[in-house]
Amino acid sequence: MISCWWLERPGGWRALGVGAVLTLAALPAVPLFLEVVLAGGRLSLGSAFGTALGSSFLVAIVTGLLAFGLGLPAGVLSALYEFPGRALLLPLAVLPALVPSFLWAIGWASLSARIGPAVTDFISGQAGCVLVFLAGAVPLVLIASYVATIGLGGSQIDAARLAGGDRAVLRYASGAAAVPAVLAAALSAILTLSDPGPGQILGVRTAASEVLTSFSALYDFPLAGRQCAVLGMLVLLLAAPLAWLAAPRLSVQLMARQTGSPRRPGLRRAGIGITAGFAFLAAGTVLMPGLGLVLPLLRGNDFVQALGVVRRTGADTLLYAGGAGAVATGLGLLLALFAGRDNRLRTLCLGTCLAILALPPALGSLGIVHLAARAPAWADPLLRSRATVCFVLGLRFLPVAAVLAMRAWQSMPISWVQAAELHGVPLARYVTKVVIPFLRPTAAAALALVALLATADVGTVLLLHPPGKTSFSLAIFTVMANAPESLVASLCLAYLAWAGGLLALARAWARRPAR
Amino acid sequence: MSGFQFQFCSVSKVYGGHSALSEVSFTVTAGMHMAILGPSGCGKSTALRLLAGLEAPSQGQVLLDGKAISGANCVLVPPFLRGIAMVFQDLALWPNLTAMGNVLLGLAGAKLTRREARARAEEALTLCGIASLAHRRPGQLSGGEQQRVALARALAARPRLLVLDEPFSSLDIATKARLLDAMRSLAAQRDLTLVLVSHDPQEAAAICQTAVVLEHGRVQESGSLAELIRDPHSQTLKTFRDYCRPHGRGPTAR
C-alpha cells in the first residue's frame, strides 16, 4: 500500500518535478532565444525596431506610474469601506483586465473620430496607448492592493482605527499594500511591452506592433522571431529582479492564515467622494471607450452578422479556452504538488512563473512556428493543430493557475495527511475522497480564469491556429481594419457581453451560501 | 486488554539545526493515563508525533513491548500498525466529508467489510453522543461537536492507546469539562490508555495519573501527577502551584 505520507515526503523528486514543469513551460521560447544568442551581434532587427522599442518603454513607464497612482488608493479604499455604488463600480473597474486591450483601443478610436480634432491628439498616439493600457493595468494594481489590505485581517485594521482613526487605518493599509501595488504596477507595465493591439490601432509603432507587422504583414517569421527574442530578453532583464523581489513575499503570503476579514464601515460624505473617484475611473477605462463602441450602432447594427461570426468561431474559441484552462490547471496542480511545503521550491516556482508571465506571448508561439518549420510532416499534429494552440496558451497562463493551486495546497493542514496516515488510509482513497474534492473549487476557478484570459489572447492563436480554425477575438482583430464600423462595434459588444456575463457568474458563485 | 508498554529511550529530534527534543526517556504503560506537560514550544507535540510514528527520531529509539518500532531516522513500524489513534490539536477533520464519512474513512486501513465499517462507525458516533449529527459536515458543527467527531474517528479504530494533542485548548470551560468527563468514562468503558498533551496541569489532572514535564525539549521531571503537583521541581508546575494558591496570588507572586 502506498502511504498517504508520500504527499508530504521531502526529497529530490520534488525539485525534479518542479524543474520538469518549469522547463516545459519555458520550452517554447527556447528555440528563438538560442538563435539570438548564437547569432551574437550579427542580428538584423529592422530599421524602426529601436525607435519602436523606445516608444514602448516610454508608454510602459507612464502606464506603470499612473496605474500605481490610481490602483493603490482604489484597492485600499474598496477593501476598507462601503460606499454608494460599490457593488457596481468595483466589477466595472475590474472588467477591463479580462478583455483584450484592442477592444478599448477600438472604442477610443471610434470616439475620437466622432468628437473631432479637439481630442484626437490626446486619444491617439502614445497618450492614447497609455489610456488604453491603463484600463488593464489599473485593475491589476487594484486587485493586488485589495488582496494585501484584506490580508491584514480585521483585528489589525481595528487596532489601527483605535490608535488613530481612519487616517491611521489608511496610512497603515496603504503602507502594507504599497509593495504589492508597486510590483503589480511594474508587472502591468512590463506586460504592455508585449501587447501589440493598442499601438496597431492608435498609430504608434511599438516593439510589439513591429513584431506583429513582421509576421502578419511582411510574413518574415525569422525577423519576427529575432525581434520577439530581443524584446523577450529585455523583458526578462526587467522582470527578473522584480520576480526575485516578489517571489519570496508571495510565497509567504500563499501560506494559509486564519484572519477575520476587515469590517467595512459605510461612509457618508467621504463615500460620495470615493464613488465619484470610482465613477471617474470606470468612465476612463470602460464607459468612454464603451460609448465609442455603442455610437456606431446608432445608425444601424450588424448583430446578425456578428452572431454569424460568433457561431463560426464559438466552438474553436471554447476549445482553445477550455483546452488552455485544462493544461494550465493540470500543470499548476502538479507544480503545487511538487513544491509542497518547501518554501525554497515555492519561491522558485513563483519567481519563474512571474518571469514567464511577463514574456511576450508571441515568443512561445514563434518558437513553435520555428520548430514546426524544421520538423518532419509526422510532427504536424503536435505542432500545427488546435491541440498545439491549447497547449501553448495553457503554458502561457500557467502562472495564474499555479498561484491559485499553490495557495489551495497550502490551505490543506499537514494534520489531514497525518490523520490519514495514522488510520492507514491508502493514498488513492485519500486523494479521491479528500484532496480532489478540496481542490475542486480552486481548479474550477483556475480553469475559468485561464479560459477567460486565453479567450482574450490574439497573438498565439494568430500564429498557431490551423486554417479556418480561428477564435472570436482573433476574428475581431482580423476584420477590424476592413469591416464596417458597425460590424466591428457589434462584435466588440458581443465580446464585452460574454466577459461581463462570466464576471457576473463568477460573482454569483463566490457569493453562494456555503454548503 | 493485553498489557503493553511504549518506551522512549534517549530520543532526540532535530529540525534544521534546532533541537526540539533532547535525550528524552519515558514509558507509557497500559492502563496508566499519562500527561505530557510543558509550556508552548517545549516539544510536547513532537514527542507525540514520534510516539505515533508520524516522524522518526534523529537519535534514540521508540520501543513497543521491548521491540524497536522507530530508530534513528527510520520508522520501523508504520503508524497504522501501532494501535495508536490521535485527536489532533486542530482536530484534522476532513472538511468535505460528513461526520460519518470522516469516521468511515478513518476505518479504511482496518480491512473491514462495508457493513462492518458502517456498524463500527455508527457505534463510535453513538458512543460519543453525536449519532444524530452523522450527516453533517465539520463546518456545520460547533467546536464541541467537532471534538466529538474527531474522538469518534479515533475510537472507531479501536486503538490500545489514544493520544490527545491539546484538543481542548480552544474550548470554553463548560464544554471542556463535559468532554473531559466523557473522555474519562469512554476510556474506562473501552479499556483504553490515554496520553494527553497539555500545557494545563489542571486539565491533565482530570484524567491522568502520571505525567512527564518537558521544558526546552528535555524531561524536567516525571512520575505520579498528584505528587508532582504537590512537590514540583519544574518551572511549569511551580508556576501552576503558585497560580492555584488561595488569596488571589497570581503566577508571578512569589
mmCIF file of C-alpha atoms in Angstrom, chain A residues 4-9 13-14 253-258 332-342 346 402-420 427 429-443, chain B residues 88 90-97 105:
data_model
loop_
_atom_site.group_PDB
_atom_site.id
_atom_site.type_symbol
_atom_site.label_atom_id
_atom_site.label_comp_id
_atom_site.label_asym_id
_atom_site.label_seq_id
_atom_site.Cartn_x
_atom_site.Cartn_y
_atom_site.Cartn_z
ATOM 1 C CA CYS A 4 -0.525 8.999 2.242
ATOM 2 C CA TRP A 5 2.646 10.461 3.679
ATOM 3 C CA TRP A 6 4.086 10.297 0.187
ATOM 4 C CA LEU A 7 2.260 13.587 -0.464
ATOM 5 C CA GLU A 8 4.301 15.341 2.223
ATOM 6 C CA ARG A 9 7.561 13.435 1.935
ATOM 7 C CA TRP A 13 11.786 14.172 -6.512
ATOM 8 C CA ARG A 14 10.161 17.484 -5.629
ATOM 9 C CA GLN A 253 1.539 35.249 1.567
ATOM 10 C CA LEU A 254 0.422 31.967 -0.004
ATOM 11 C CA MET A 255 0.544 30.341 3.418
ATOM 12 C CA ALA A 256 -2.943 29.942 4.805
ATOM 13 C CA ARG A 257 -3.669 32.254 7.707
ATOM 14 C CA GLN A 258 -6.651 32.446 9.942
ATOM 15 C CA GLY A 332 -0.497 24.214 -11.918
ATOM 16 C CA LEU A 333 -1.742 21.459 -9.638
ATOM 17 C CA LEU A 334 1.305 19.347 -10.475
ATOM 18 C CA LEU A 335 3.536 22.286 -9.635
ATOM 19 C CA ALA A 336 1.716 22.746 -6.323
ATOM 20 C CA LEU A 337 2.146 19.040 -5.532
ATOM 21 C CA PHE A 338 5.857 19.086 -6.354
ATOM 22 C CA ALA A 339 6.572 22.346 -4.497
ATOM 23 C CA GLY A 340 4.577 21.137 -1.482
ATOM 24 C CA ARG A 341 5.510 22.950 1.706
ATOM 25 C CA ASP A 342 9.097 23.604 0.620
ATOM 26 C CA ARG A 346 7.660 27.542 -3.879
ATOM 27 C CA ALA A 402 -0.067 27.769 -10.431
ATOM 28 C CA VAL A 403 -0.527 30.595 -7.936
ATOM 29 C CA LEU A 404 -4.128 29.545 -7.238
ATOM 30 C CA ALA A 405 -3.170 25.868 -6.954
ATOM 31 C CA MET A 406 -0.256 26.551 -4.599
ATOM 32 C CA ARG A 407 -2.491 28.718 -2.429
ATOM 33 C CA ALA A 408 -5.046 25.909 -2.186
ATOM 34 C CA TRP A 409 -2.378 23.298 -1.489
ATOM 35 C CA GLN A 410 -1.006 25.404 1.358
ATOM 36 C CA SER A 411 -4.505 25.615 2.829
ATOM 37 C CA MET A 412 -4.560 21.866 3.480
ATOM 38 C CA PRO A 413 -3.208 21.386 7.002
ATOM 39 C CA ILE A 414 -0.495 18.783 7.313
ATOM 40 C CA SER A 415 -2.558 17.143 10.073
ATOM 41 C CA TRP A 416 -5.048 15.868 7.446
ATOM 42 C CA VAL A 417 -2.363 13.644 5.932
ATOM 43 C CA GLN A 418 -1.096 12.703 9.388
ATOM 44 C CA ALA A 419 -4.588 11.609 10.424
ATOM 45 C CA ALA A 420 -4.958 9.570 7.225
ATOM 46 C CA LEU A 427 -3.090 7.108 -0.877
ATOM 47 C CA ARG A 429 -8.514 6.715 -1.423
ATOM 48 C CA TYR A 430 -7.228 9.767 0.430
ATOM 49 C CA VAL A 431 -6.639 11.620 -2.830
ATOM 50 C CA THR A 432 -10.079 10.803 -4.244
ATOM 51 C CA LYS A 433 -12.009 11.354 -1.014
ATOM 52 C CA VAL A 434 -10.205 14.364 0.464
ATOM 53 C CA VAL A 435 -7.638 16.044 -1.794
ATOM 54 C CA ILE A 436 -9.578 16.188 -5.060
ATOM 55 C CA PRO A 437 -12.862 17.399 -3.516
ATOM 56 C CA PHE A 438 -10.930 20.029 -1.562
ATOM 57 C CA LEU A 439 -9.041 21.283 -4.619
ATOM 58 C CA ARG A 440 -12.045 21.099 -6.970
ATOM 59 C CA PRO A 441 -13.324 24.694 -6.424
ATOM 60 C CA THR A 442 -9.822 26.109 -6.907
ATOM 61 C CA ALA A 443 -9.291 24.009 -10.014
ATOM 62 C CA PHE B 88 -5.110 16.377 16.752
ATOM 63 C CA ASP B 90 -6.690 21.254 15.052
ATOM 64 C CA LEU B 91 -8.780 18.036 15.008
ATOM 65 C CA ALA B 92 -7.727 17.332 11.386
ATOM 66 C CA LEU B 93 -11.292 16.634 10.307
ATOM 67 C CA TRP B 94 -11.610 16.296 6.539
ATOM 68 C CA PRO B 95 -13.930 19.198 5.722
ATOM 69 C CA ASN B 96 -15.643 17.832 2.634
ATOM 70 C CA LEU B 97 -16.770 14.634 4.386
ATOM 71 C CA LEU B 105 -12.509 6.959 6.026
#
